[in-house]
Short mmCIF file of C-alpha atoms in Angstrom, two decimals:
data_model
loop_
_atom_site.label_atom_id
_atom_site.label_comp_id
_atom_site.label_asym_id
_atom_site.label_seq_id
_atom_site.Cartn_x
_atom_site.Cartn_y
_atom_site.Cartn_z
CA MET A 196 -71.34 -57.18 -81.53
CA PRO A 197 -69.10 -54.18 -82.36
CA THR A 198 -66.69 -53.14 -79.63
CA GLN A 199 -64.84 -49.92 -78.96
CA VAL A 200 -61.13 -49.86 -79.83
CA ASN A 201 -59.08 -47.62 -77.51
CA LEU A 202 -56.60 -45.71 -79.74
CA ILE A 203 -55.81 -42.85 -77.29
CA PRO A 204 -52.88 -43.89 -75.04
CA GLU A 205 -53.41 -43.94 -71.33
CA ASP A 206 -50.58 -41.42 -70.84
CA ALA A 207 -51.96 -38.94 -73.38
CA PRO A 208 -52.58 -35.43 -71.93
CA PHE A 209 -56.37 -35.94 -71.59
CA GLU A 210 -58.61 -36.44 -68.63
CA GLU A 211 -60.34 -39.84 -68.39
CA GLY A 212 -63.70 -38.56 -69.68
CA GLN A 213 -62.00 -36.76 -72.63
CA ARG A 214 -59.98 -39.87 -73.51
CA GLU A 215 -63.16 -42.03 -73.40
CA TRP A 216 -65.06 -39.54 -75.68
CA LEU A 217 -62.17 -39.41 -78.18
CA ASN A 218 -61.88 -43.20 -78.28
CA GLY A 219 -65.65 -43.38 -78.91
CA LEU A 220 -65.32 -40.76 -81.66
CA LEU A 221 -62.54 -42.53 -83.50
CA SER A 222 -64.20 -45.86 -83.12
CA ALA A 223 -67.43 -44.47 -84.64
CA LEU A 224 -65.60 -42.88 -87.54
CA ALA A 225 -63.79 -46.16 -88.23
CA GLY A 226 -67.09 -48.08 -88.14
CA TRP A 227 -66.41 -49.86 -84.88
CA GLU A 228 -69.29 -48.30 -83.05
CA GLY A 229 -72.83 -47.67 -84.36
CA SER A 230 -73.02 -44.07 -83.08
CA LEU A 231 -70.89 -41.40 -81.56
CA GLY A 232 -72.66 -41.73 -78.24
CA GLY A 233 -72.14 -45.47 -78.05
CA ALA A 234 -68.82 -45.47 -76.35
CA ALA A 235 -69.90 -43.24 -73.47
CA GLN A 236 -73.20 -45.11 -72.98
CA ASP A 237 -71.61 -48.52 -72.99
CA SER A 238 -68.49 -47.72 -71.00
CA GLY A 239 -67.71 -48.94 -67.53
CA GLU A 240 -69.89 -51.74 -65.94
CA ALA A 241 -71.73 -52.53 -69.15
CA LYS A 242 -68.42 -53.59 -70.73
CA GLU A 243 -67.36 -55.83 -67.88
CA SER A 244 -67.16 -59.46 -68.79
CA PHE A 245 -67.74 -62.42 -66.50
CA PRO A 246 -65.78 -65.35 -67.87
CA TRP A 247 -66.37 -67.35 -64.70
CA HIS A 248 -70.22 -67.18 -65.19
CA ASP A 249 -70.30 -70.56 -66.84
CA PRO A 250 -71.84 -73.67 -65.24
CA ALA A 251 -69.72 -75.87 -67.37
CA LEU A 252 -66.51 -74.79 -65.55
CA GLU A 253 -65.39 -76.45 -62.37
CA MET A 254 -65.27 -74.41 -59.16
CA ASP A 255 -61.48 -74.14 -59.21
CA GLU A 256 -61.52 -72.89 -62.77
CA ARG A 257 -64.17 -70.29 -61.98
CA MET A 258 -62.30 -69.06 -58.91
CA ALA A 259 -59.03 -68.90 -60.85
CA LEU A 260 -60.74 -66.62 -63.40
CA ALA A 261 -61.93 -64.35 -60.61
CA GLU A 262 -58.65 -64.27 -58.70
CA GLY A 263 -57.76 -60.70 -57.78
CA LYS A 264 -61.31 -59.44 -58.53
CA PRO A 265 -63.39 -57.57 -55.92
CA TYR A 266 -65.24 -59.57 -53.23
CA GLU A 267 -68.58 -59.41 -55.00
CA ARG A 268 -67.12 -60.80 -58.22
CA GLN A 269 -65.43 -63.71 -56.35
CA LEU A 270 -68.90 -64.46 -54.76
CA MET A 271 -70.44 -64.47 -58.23
CA ALA A 272 -67.72 -66.89 -59.48
CA ALA A 273 -68.61 -69.30 -56.65
CA MET A 274 -72.22 -69.39 -57.86
CA ALA A 275 -72.64 -72.33 -60.22
CA GLN A 276 -75.58 -71.30 -62.45
CA LEU A 277 -76.35 -68.95 -65.30
CA ASP A 278 -78.88 -66.73 -63.49
CA CYS A 279 -81.31 -69.53 -62.63
CA GLY A 280 -83.16 -67.10 -60.36
CA GLN A 281 -83.80 -69.53 -57.52
CA CYS A 282 -82.20 -67.24 -55.03
CA GLY A 283 -84.50 -64.38 -56.15
CA TYR A 284 -81.67 -62.51 -57.85
CA LEU A 285 -79.38 -62.77 -60.82
CA CYS A 286 -75.98 -64.21 -59.90
CA LYS A 287 -74.36 -60.79 -60.21
CA THR A 288 -76.96 -58.92 -58.23
CA TYR A 289 -77.10 -61.70 -55.54
CA ALA A 290 -73.35 -61.45 -55.11
CA GLU A 291 -73.63 -57.66 -54.81
CA ALA A 292 -76.52 -57.97 -52.32
CA ILE A 293 -74.33 -60.24 -50.18
CA ALA A 294 -71.38 -57.90 -50.39
CA PHE A 295 -73.14 -54.57 -50.01
CA GLU A 296 -76.48 -55.23 -48.32
CA GLY A 297 -75.77 -58.09 -45.95
CA GLU A 298 -77.99 -60.57 -47.82
CA ALA A 299 -77.77 -64.21 -46.48
CA LEU A 300 -75.22 -66.53 -48.04
CA ASN A 301 -77.45 -69.58 -48.20
CA ARG A 302 -79.80 -68.76 -51.15
CA CYS A 303 -77.77 -70.42 -53.95
CA VAL A 304 -79.52 -73.76 -53.95
CA PRO A 305 -78.49 -75.31 -57.28
CA GLY A 306 -74.81 -74.85 -56.49
CA GLY A 307 -75.12 -77.42 -53.76
CA LYS A 308 -72.59 -78.04 -50.96
CA GLU A 309 -69.58 -76.92 -53.05
CA THR A 310 -71.06 -73.46 -53.64
CA GLU A 311 -72.38 -73.22 -50.09
CA ARG A 312 -68.95 -73.86 -48.72
CA LYS A 313 -67.11 -71.64 -51.02
CA LEU A 314 -69.52 -68.76 -50.30
CA LYS A 315 -69.02 -69.23 -46.58
CA GLU A 316 -65.23 -69.43 -47.05
CA LEU A 317 -65.22 -66.17 -49.08
CA GLY A 318 -67.47 -64.53 -46.52
CA ALA A 319 -65.25 -65.45 -43.59
CA ALA A 320 -62.09 -64.41 -45.38
CA HIS A 321 -63.70 -61.05 -46.29
CA GLN A 322 -64.95 -60.47 -42.75
CA ALA A 323 -61.44 -61.22 -41.34
CA ALA A 324 -59.75 -59.00 -43.81
CA ASN A 325 -62.02 -56.14 -42.98
CA ALA A 326 -62.09 -56.63 -39.23
CA GLY A 327 -60.96 -53.65 -37.25
CA PRO A 328 -61.53 -51.93 -33.95
CA ALA A 329 -65.21 -51.72 -33.18
CA ALA A 330 -66.74 -48.42 -34.25
CA GLU A 331 -68.12 -46.21 -31.50
CA GLU A 332 -71.88 -46.53 -31.28
CA PRO A 333 -73.69 -43.29 -32.20
CA ALA A 334 -75.76 -41.66 -29.52
CA GLU A 335 -78.90 -42.16 -31.53
CA LYS A 336 -79.27 -44.73 -34.24
CA PRO A 337 -80.95 -43.54 -37.40
CA ALA A 338 -84.45 -44.81 -37.85
CA ALA A 339 -84.70 -47.83 -40.10
CA LYS A 340 -86.28 -47.11 -43.48
CA PRO A 341 -89.72 -48.84 -43.77
CA LYS A 342 -89.62 -51.66 -46.20
CA LYS A 343 -91.86 -51.39 -49.21
CA ALA A 344 -94.51 -54.08 -49.27
CA ALA A 345 -93.68 -56.91 -51.71
CA PRO A 346 -96.23 -57.30 -54.48
CA LEU A 347 -98.49 -60.36 -54.36
CA GLY A 348 -96.95 -63.28 -56.26
CA SER A 349 -93.33 -62.31 -55.43
CA ARG A 350 -90.75 -64.31 -53.47
CA ASP A 351 -91.33 -62.40 -50.35
CA ASN A 352 -95.07 -62.36 -50.69
CA PRO A 353 -96.19 -65.63 -52.35
CA TYR A 354 -99.67 -66.28 -53.35
CA MET A 355 -101.59 -69.37 -51.96
CA ALA A 356 -102.59 -70.96 -55.27
CA ARG A 357 -104.53 -74.17 -55.81
CA LEU A 358 -103.59 -77.29 -57.60
CA LYS A 359 -105.90 -77.82 -60.54
CA SER A 360 -104.47 -80.97 -61.99
CA SER A 361 -101.50 -83.18 -62.09
CA THR A 362 -101.59 -85.37 -65.20
CA PRO A 363 -98.97 -88.23 -65.91
CA LEU A 364 -97.21 -87.65 -69.27
CA ASN A 365 -95.24 -90.90 -69.57
CA ALA A 366 -96.73 -94.15 -70.77
CA GLU A 367 -96.94 -97.24 -68.49
CA GLY A 368 -93.59 -98.89 -68.04
CA SER A 369 -91.48 -95.76 -68.35
CA THR A 370 -88.60 -95.34 -65.98
CA LYS A 371 -89.73 -91.76 -65.65
CA ASP A 372 -92.65 -90.16 -63.92
CA THR A 373 -93.31 -86.75 -65.52
CA ARG A 374 -96.34 -84.69 -64.74
CA HIS A 375 -98.10 -81.81 -66.40
CA VAL A 376 -99.11 -79.72 -63.45
CA VAL A 377 -101.74 -76.92 -63.67
CA ILE A 378 -101.88 -74.24 -60.90
CA ASP A 379 -104.98 -72.10 -60.60
CA LEU A 380 -104.28 -68.39 -59.97
CA GLY A 381 -107.92 -67.62 -59.32
CA ASP A 382 -108.73 -63.93 -59.23
CA SER A 383 -105.25 -62.94 -57.87
CA GLY A 384 -104.44 -60.83 -60.93
CA ILE A 385 -100.90 -62.31 -61.01
CA GLU A 386 -99.35 -61.92 -64.42
CA TYR A 387 -96.49 -63.82 -66.04
CA GLU A 388 -94.82 -64.07 -69.40
CA ALA A 389 -93.52 -66.93 -71.52
CA GLY A 390 -89.91 -67.54 -70.25
CA ASP A 391 -90.72 -66.80 -66.62
CA SER A 392 -90.47 -69.48 -63.92
CA MET A 393 -92.80 -70.37 -61.11
CA GLY A 394 -91.28 -70.61 -57.60
CA ILE A 395 -93.06 -72.86 -55.07
CA TYR A 396 -92.51 -73.24 -51.30
CA PRO A 397 -92.72 -77.03 -50.84
CA GLU A 398 -93.22 -79.06 -47.61
CA ASN A 399 -91.13 -81.95 -46.41
CA ASP A 400 -92.66 -85.45 -46.49
CA PRO A 401 -94.71 -85.83 -43.29
CA ARG A 402 -93.65 -89.47 -43.05
CA SER A 403 -90.02 -88.46 -42.95
CA VAL A 404 -90.71 -85.72 -40.41
CA ASP A 405 -92.62 -88.15 -38.14
CA ALA A 406 -89.74 -90.63 -38.42
CA ILE A 407 -87.28 -87.89 -37.33
CA LEU A 408 -89.48 -87.04 -34.35
CA ALA A 409 -89.76 -90.72 -33.42
CA ASP A 410 -85.93 -91.07 -33.59
CA LEU A 411 -85.44 -87.99 -31.43
CA GLU A 412 -88.08 -89.42 -29.07
CA VAL A 413 -90.11 -86.19 -28.97
CA SER A 414 -93.73 -85.53 -29.78
CA GLY A 415 -93.27 -82.67 -32.18
CA GLY A 416 -95.43 -80.36 -30.09
CA GLU A 417 -92.42 -78.82 -28.52
CA MET A 418 -92.14 -74.97 -29.22
CA VAL A 419 -89.15 -73.72 -31.11
CA THR A 420 -88.15 -70.46 -32.72
CA THR A 421 -87.42 -70.39 -36.50
CA ALA A 422 -84.79 -68.24 -38.23
CA ALA A 423 -87.52 -65.87 -39.11
CA GLY A 424 -88.20 -65.25 -35.41
CA GLU A 425 -91.55 -67.18 -35.43
CA SER A 426 -92.52 -69.44 -32.53
CA LYS A 427 -93.73 -72.81 -33.95
CA ARG A 428 -94.27 -76.32 -32.92
CA LEU A 429 -91.30 -78.50 -33.83
CA ARG A 430 -93.28 -80.65 -36.26
CA GLN A 431 -94.54 -77.60 -38.25
CA ALA A 432 -90.98 -76.16 -38.39
CA LEU A 433 -89.66 -79.44 -39.69
CA LEU A 434 -92.46 -79.68 -42.22
CA LYS A 435 -92.30 -76.15 -43.60
CA ASP A 436 -89.15 -74.31 -42.59
CA LEU A 437 -86.17 -76.54 -42.34
CA ASP A 438 -84.09 -78.51 -44.85
CA VAL A 439 -84.05 -82.07 -43.50
CA THR A 440 -82.99 -83.77 -46.68
CA LYS A 441 -79.61 -81.99 -46.96
CA PRO A 442 -78.27 -81.32 -43.53
CA SER A 443 -75.94 -78.37 -43.24
CA ASP A 444 -72.31 -78.72 -42.14
CA GLU A 445 -73.30 -76.90 -38.98
CA ALA A 446 -76.05 -79.40 -38.16
CA ILE A 447 -73.64 -82.32 -38.65
CA ALA A 448 -71.06 -80.59 -36.43
CA LEU A 449 -73.82 -80.16 -33.78
CA LEU A 450 -74.59 -83.88 -33.96
CA ALA A 451 -70.86 -84.59 -33.48
CA GLU A 452 -70.78 -82.30 -30.49
CA HIS A 453 -73.63 -84.15 -28.78
CA ALA A 454 -72.79 -87.71 -29.83
CA GLY A 455 -72.27 -89.85 -26.71
CA ASP A 456 -70.40 -92.47 -28.53
CA ALA A 457 -66.77 -91.44 -29.26
CA ASP A 458 -66.60 -93.38 -32.57
CA GLU A 459 -69.83 -91.79 -33.72
CA ALA A 460 -68.58 -88.39 -32.73
CA GLU A 461 -65.38 -88.87 -34.71
CA ASP A 462 -67.28 -90.04 -37.79
CA LEU A 463 -69.64 -87.04 -37.58
CA ARG A 464 -66.72 -84.57 -37.22
CA MET A 465 -65.14 -85.99 -40.37
CA LEU A 466 -68.49 -85.86 -42.14
CA SER A 467 -69.03 -82.26 -41.23
CA GLY A 468 -65.70 -81.44 -42.91
CA GLN A 469 -66.64 -82.99 -46.17
CA GLY A 470 -70.44 -82.52 -46.18
CA ALA A 471 -73.33 -85.02 -46.33
CA ALA A 472 -73.50 -87.08 -49.50
CA GLU A 473 -76.66 -87.22 -51.62
CA GLY A 474 -79.27 -89.07 -49.66
CA GLN A 475 -77.64 -88.60 -46.27
CA THR A 476 -80.68 -86.96 -44.85
CA LEU A 477 -81.14 -85.90 -41.21
CA LEU A 478 -83.18 -89.06 -40.68
CA GLU A 479 -80.32 -91.16 -42.14
CA LEU A 480 -77.81 -89.52 -39.85
CA LEU A 481 -79.94 -89.99 -36.73
CA ARG A 482 -80.38 -93.67 -37.50
CA VAL A 483 -76.70 -94.30 -38.23
CA TYR A 484 -75.53 -92.30 -35.17
CA PRO A 485 -78.09 -92.98 -32.48
CA SER A 486 -76.08 -91.49 -29.70
CA ALA A 487 -76.11 -88.01 -31.44
CA ARG A 488 -79.10 -86.28 -29.87
CA PRO A 489 -78.66 -82.41 -29.64
CA PRO A 490 -80.93 -79.97 -27.98
CA LEU A 491 -84.05 -79.29 -30.16
CA GLN A 492 -83.65 -75.51 -30.53
CA ALA A 493 -79.91 -75.89 -31.33
CA LEU A 494 -80.84 -78.40 -34.02
CA VAL A 495 -83.42 -76.04 -35.50
CA ASP A 496 -80.91 -73.18 -35.43
CA ALA A 497 -78.25 -75.39 -37.25
CA LEU A 498 -80.41 -76.79 -39.98
CA GLY A 499 -80.63 -74.78 -43.17
CA PRO A 500 -83.79 -73.19 -44.41
CA LEU A 501 -86.17 -75.14 -46.74
CA GLN A 502 -85.61 -73.18 -49.94
CA PRO A 503 -88.19 -72.64 -52.74
CA ARG A 504 -87.83 -74.43 -55.99
CA LEU A 505 -88.25 -73.11 -59.48
CA TYR A 506 -90.08 -74.70 -62.41
CA SER A 507 -90.04 -73.28 -65.98
CA ILE A 508 -93.56 -72.25 -66.98
CA ALA A 509 -94.99 -74.32 -69.81
CA SER A 510 -97.87 -72.03 -70.74
CA SER A 511 -98.56 -68.65 -72.37
CA SER A 512 -100.71 -66.24 -70.41
CA LYS A 513 -102.23 -65.28 -73.69
CA ARG A 514 -103.91 -68.69 -73.72
CA TYR A 515 -104.16 -69.32 -69.94
CA PRO A 516 -104.39 -65.94 -68.15
CA THR A 517 -105.54 -67.46 -64.79
CA GLU A 518 -103.48 -70.58 -64.87
CA ILE A 519 -99.90 -71.58 -64.74
CA HIS A 520 -98.79 -74.89 -66.39
CA THR A 521 -95.45 -76.55 -65.71
CA THR A 522 -93.67 -79.86 -66.37
CA VAL A 523 -92.48 -81.66 -63.28
CA ALA A 524 -90.14 -84.69 -63.22
CA VAL A 525 -90.81 -86.61 -60.02
CA VAL A 526 -87.45 -87.39 -58.45
CA LYS A 527 -87.18 -90.87 -57.04
CA THR A 528 -84.17 -93.08 -56.39
CA ALA A 529 -82.76 -95.56 -53.89
CA VAL A 530 -80.14 -94.30 -51.55
CA TYR A 531 -78.68 -96.36 -48.60
CA GLY A 532 -81.13 -99.08 -49.22
CA ARG A 533 -84.16 -96.77 -48.85
CA GLY A 534 -86.31 -94.83 -51.37
CA TYR A 535 -85.31 -91.23 -51.82
CA LYS A 536 -87.83 -88.79 -53.27
CA GLY A 537 -87.37 -85.21 -54.27
CA VAL A 538 -88.91 -82.79 -51.81
CA ALA A 539 -90.61 -80.33 -54.16
CA SER A 540 -91.33 -82.68 -57.13
CA THR A 541 -93.17 -85.18 -54.99
CA PHE A 542 -94.96 -82.47 -53.00
CA LEU A 543 -96.18 -80.71 -56.09
CA ALA A 544 -96.99 -83.63 -58.33
CA LYS A 545 -98.05 -86.33 -55.89
CA ARG A 546 -98.53 -85.30 -52.27
CA LEU A 547 -100.53 -82.09 -52.83
CA SER A 548 -104.18 -82.98 -53.11
CA LEU A 549 -106.50 -81.70 -55.78
CA HIS A 550 -107.36 -78.16 -54.95
CA GLY A 551 -104.75 -78.11 -52.24
CA GLU A 552 -102.96 -74.91 -51.58
CA VAL A 553 -99.25 -74.18 -52.48
CA PRO A 554 -97.43 -70.85 -51.96
CA ILE A 555 -96.16 -69.76 -55.39
CA TYR A 556 -94.39 -66.74 -56.90
CA ILE A 557 -93.27 -65.59 -60.29
CA GLN A 558 -89.57 -65.47 -61.00
CA ARG A 559 -89.19 -62.98 -63.89
CA SER A 560 -86.75 -63.80 -66.65
CA GLU A 561 -84.34 -61.05 -67.71
CA GLU A 562 -83.59 -62.35 -71.20
CA PHE A 563 -85.06 -65.80 -71.81
CA ARG A 564 -88.00 -64.45 -73.84
CA VAL A 565 -89.83 -64.89 -77.16
CA HIS A 566 -88.15 -62.40 -79.52
CA ALA A 567 -90.14 -59.20 -80.03
CA ASP A 568 -89.63 -59.59 -83.83
CA PRO A 569 -92.45 -61.85 -85.10
CA ASP A 570 -90.41 -62.86 -88.12
CA HIS A 571 -87.39 -64.07 -86.28
CA PRO A 572 -86.46 -67.76 -86.56
CA ALA A 573 -86.13 -69.70 -83.30
CA ILE A 574 -84.14 -72.88 -82.58
CA MET A 575 -85.30 -74.40 -79.26
CA ILE A 576 -83.39 -77.29 -77.71
CA GLY A 577 -85.06 -78.90 -74.63
CA PRO A 578 -84.82 -82.60 -73.81
CA GLY A 579 -86.92 -84.00 -71.02
CA THR A 580 -88.55 -81.38 -68.86
CA GLY A 581 -86.42 -78.80 -70.64
CA ILE A 582 -89.32 -78.69 -73.19
CA ALA A 583 -91.44 -76.77 -70.65
CA PRO A 584 -90.65 -73.17 -71.65
CA PHE A 585 -90.80 -74.05 -75.33
CA MET A 586 -94.43 -75.19 -74.86
CA ALA A 587 -95.02 -71.67 -73.67
CA PHE A 588 -92.99 -70.12 -76.43
CA LEU A 589 -94.91 -71.94 -79.07
CA GLN A 590 -98.22 -71.11 -77.56
CA GLU A 591 -97.11 -67.45 -77.34
CA ARG A 592 -96.03 -67.35 -80.99
CA GLU A 593 -99.24 -69.00 -82.07
CA ALA A 594 -101.33 -66.52 -80.08
CA ARG A 595 -99.33 -63.62 -81.50
CA GLY A 596 -99.69 -64.94 -85.04
CA ASP A 597 -95.89 -64.80 -85.55
CA ALA A 598 -94.60 -65.75 -88.98
CA GLY A 599 -91.07 -66.70 -87.89
CA ARG A 600 -90.02 -70.32 -88.24
CA ASN A 601 -89.69 -72.58 -85.27
CA TRP A 602 -87.36 -75.55 -84.91
CA LEU A 603 -87.56 -77.80 -81.84
CA PHE A 604 -85.03 -80.40 -80.71
CA PHE A 605 -86.57 -82.74 -78.11
CA GLY A 606 -85.23 -85.89 -76.53
CA ASN A 607 -86.02 -88.52 -73.91
CA PRO A 608 -85.25 -92.22 -73.34
CA GLU A 609 -87.88 -94.08 -75.27
CA SER A 610 -90.28 -92.83 -77.98
CA ALA A 611 -93.09 -95.26 -77.06
CA LYS A 612 -93.09 -94.28 -73.34
CA ASP A 613 -91.46 -90.89 -73.07
CA HIS A 614 -92.65 -88.80 -76.02
CA ILE A 615 -94.39 -86.27 -73.76
CA TYR A 616 -96.59 -83.61 -75.38
CA ARG A 617 -96.62 -85.78 -78.60
CA ARG A 618 -100.17 -84.75 -79.51
CA GLU A 619 -99.55 -81.07 -79.24
CA LEU A 620 -96.20 -81.16 -81.04
CA GLU A 621 -97.57 -83.14 -83.94
CA ALA A 622 -100.56 -80.83 -84.31
CA TRP A 623 -98.20 -77.81 -84.40
CA ARG A 624 -96.03 -79.58 -86.94
CA LYS A 625 -99.05 -80.23 -89.21
CA GLN A 626 -100.35 -76.69 -88.95
CA GLY A 627 -96.89 -75.28 -89.69
CA LEU A 628 -96.16 -73.53 -86.40
CA LEU A 629 -93.36 -75.99 -85.98
CA SER A 630 -91.23 -75.87 -89.19
CA ARG A 631 -88.97 -78.58 -87.97
CA LEU A 632 -89.31 -81.16 -85.13
CA THR A 633 -86.19 -83.14 -84.51
CA LEU A 634 -86.42 -86.01 -81.99
CA ALA A 635 -83.67 -87.85 -80.14
CA PHE A 636 -84.79 -90.97 -78.17
CA SER A 637 -81.62 -92.21 -76.60
CA ARG A 638 -82.67 -95.85 -75.98
CA ASP A 639 -84.65 -96.57 -79.17
CA GLN A 640 -81.45 -98.05 -80.73
CA GLU A 641 -78.26 -99.63 -79.47
CA GLU A 642 -76.18 -96.50 -80.00
CA LYS A 643 -77.29 -93.59 -77.67
CA VAL A 644 -78.67 -90.63 -79.55
CA TYR A 645 -79.07 -87.26 -77.86
CA VAL A 646 -80.19 -83.75 -78.96
CA GLN A 647 -76.55 -82.77 -79.63
CA THR A 648 -76.22 -85.88 -81.88
CA ARG A 649 -79.11 -84.64 -83.99
CA MET A 650 -77.64 -81.09 -84.12
CA LEU A 651 -74.46 -82.43 -85.61
CA GLU A 652 -76.38 -84.66 -88.06
CA GLN A 653 -78.23 -81.53 -89.31
CA ALA A 654 -75.28 -79.21 -89.06
CA ARG A 655 -75.69 -77.68 -92.52
CA GLU A 656 -79.34 -76.79 -91.98
CA PHE A 657 -78.61 -75.55 -88.46
CA TRP A 658 -75.92 -73.18 -89.93
CA VAL A 659 -78.43 -71.91 -92.49
CA TRP A 660 -80.80 -70.99 -89.75
CA LEU A 661 -77.96 -69.26 -87.79
CA GLN A 662 -77.10 -67.23 -90.88
CA ALA A 663 -80.73 -66.25 -91.25
CA GLY A 664 -80.68 -64.69 -87.75
CA ALA A 665 -82.06 -67.49 -85.70
CA VAL A 666 -82.03 -67.20 -81.86
CA ILE A 667 -80.90 -70.42 -80.10
CA TYR A 668 -82.70 -71.28 -76.83
CA ILE A 669 -81.56 -74.06 -74.53
CA CYS A 670 -83.36 -75.37 -71.40
CA GLY A 671 -82.38 -78.22 -69.13
CA ASP A 672 -79.42 -79.72 -67.21
CA ALA A 673 -76.50 -77.34 -66.95
CA SER A 674 -73.61 -79.65 -66.27
CA ARG A 675 -74.20 -82.25 -68.93
CA MET A 676 -76.77 -81.51 -71.57
CA ALA A 677 -76.13 -77.75 -71.92
CA ASN A 678 -72.36 -78.35 -71.99
CA ASP A 679 -72.70 -81.02 -74.72
CA VAL A 680 -75.00 -78.83 -76.79
CA ASP A 681 -72.51 -75.92 -76.45
CA HIS A 682 -69.70 -78.15 -77.68
CA ALA A 683 -71.84 -79.18 -80.61
CA LEU A 684 -72.73 -75.63 -81.42
CA HIS A 685 -69.00 -74.65 -81.47
CA ARG A 686 -68.29 -77.58 -83.77
CA ILE A 687 -71.09 -76.66 -86.13
CA VAL A 688 -69.83 -73.09 -86.27
CA ALA A 689 -66.24 -74.17 -86.94
CA GLU A 690 -67.08 -76.76 -89.66
CA GLN A 691 -69.83 -74.98 -91.48
CA GLY A 692 -68.47 -71.48 -91.11
CA GLY A 693 -64.80 -72.33 -91.85
CA PHE A 694 -63.53 -71.06 -88.53
CA ASP A 695 -60.67 -72.27 -86.39
CA ALA A 696 -61.36 -72.97 -82.68
CA ALA A 697 -60.68 -69.42 -81.68
CA GLY A 698 -62.88 -67.97 -84.40
CA ALA A 699 -65.70 -70.35 -83.60
CA THR A 700 -65.50 -69.23 -79.89
CA ARG A 701 -65.68 -65.60 -80.93
CA TYR A 702 -68.72 -66.28 -83.23
CA VAL A 703 -70.57 -67.95 -80.28
CA GLU A 704 -69.59 -65.13 -77.96
CA ARG A 705 -71.02 -62.71 -80.40
CA LEU A 706 -74.27 -64.66 -80.51
CA THR A 707 -74.44 -64.44 -76.72
CA ALA A 708 -73.69 -60.72 -76.78
CA GLU A 709 -76.43 -60.18 -79.33
CA ARG A 710 -78.89 -62.22 -77.21
CA ARG A 711 -79.13 -64.85 -79.89
CA TYR A 712 -77.87 -67.61 -77.68
CA LEU A 713 -79.98 -67.85 -74.51
CA ARG A 714 -79.92 -70.53 -71.82
CA ASP A 715 -82.30 -71.42 -69.03
CA VAL A 716 -80.22 -74.12 -67.29
CA TYR A 717 -80.12 -75.56 -63.78
#
């Protein structure tokens, strides 16, 4: 993307606005800008870059890049995802909402404990740095502005939708349990677009909640007050409001404070400093440290909120105007000798009964969209459940009658058991909607083969598509797959385009700036 070149020195005898206008004029005359007005329109915030906004970077790398930046930019650097939207914001706007509007610090779910701690650390440091003598209270406080009612189907006003179906996609014997889940929107009038995500408010496993109540030696009928100020019975709060699978540092510190056994108290204090490991649920902690029994309301106050989860929508509203389809991988593993199941995935795919209700909302995508140009080529890379938005994209392009070519890279462990959506993909391949379908089944052969492997094998053709204006879309795991795919893309650009490493990086950055390299990663 063209950029403005500043030729007027900072110490030239012009005011800032005059200097900016002259730089824009000279850039335009030299062919660096598309129009004389471009510089003025694109100046300031629009030109700001966010090099730390990369989930492939470690926390210390991101924070080093944001060193010396304003508070809101440091908050953004602590957030680990590329605008996943789970918090209800973009990373930039969420950071600004924390800094300027007092938004809560605990919405960044995918960042995990590391992000949670860094945000708290930054918040505490900012508060300490800005602490001063208490301001004198005004005689009369200004009336609070009434909040505008949130539209139905938004995060703050979810719609109670019904589960229409949950269909297994893997063949018998697969190590995976992937479901095609269909949600009925009824006559709600809720609209969505291909590229959007569906947020759901899950419930904790009732068996885990009942086990927690048993270990606390309470009935669950005790009344407590939630963070939202609602009075609820303890069992209902544990089911619907509180995160019991990932105890907060505050909750662990509370357990330490009320542990009757000195050794247990010491262990819990150390644990509160480093955070609970994966699988160290509240139930696990209560059983390992039986002397730690805090007051119920204090425990409710210390536990973090049960956050909503996002799922990429796998349908086009042009085909399914009153339904949302999504692809759910049921999380299940063994931790500490017991089965551990994902809260949202098991709730949505297995525990929710047919026609059972689930609060849902639409998380709009800012950029991850089917291109408006019906002739543009699209390269879609989505292994596992990362295929979900591309099912929507292909349905959308089919419904619109787009002529642009589509190339899908899809991968999973075994072709015989894990070739999900095989029938639909093969049908699209035969009718020509899919120009190319490249598959990578990692365990079909001795040497592991992944989507990035296939990209490199077909590097020449990949480069031809890029030169023809293709938009690259990636969906899936941020820390591994997306990072590996990004490395493969840089290598293809360098080798096929004849660039050195720096030139390849500039080329890929230009793709991003031109919205031809879009990622929906988590």
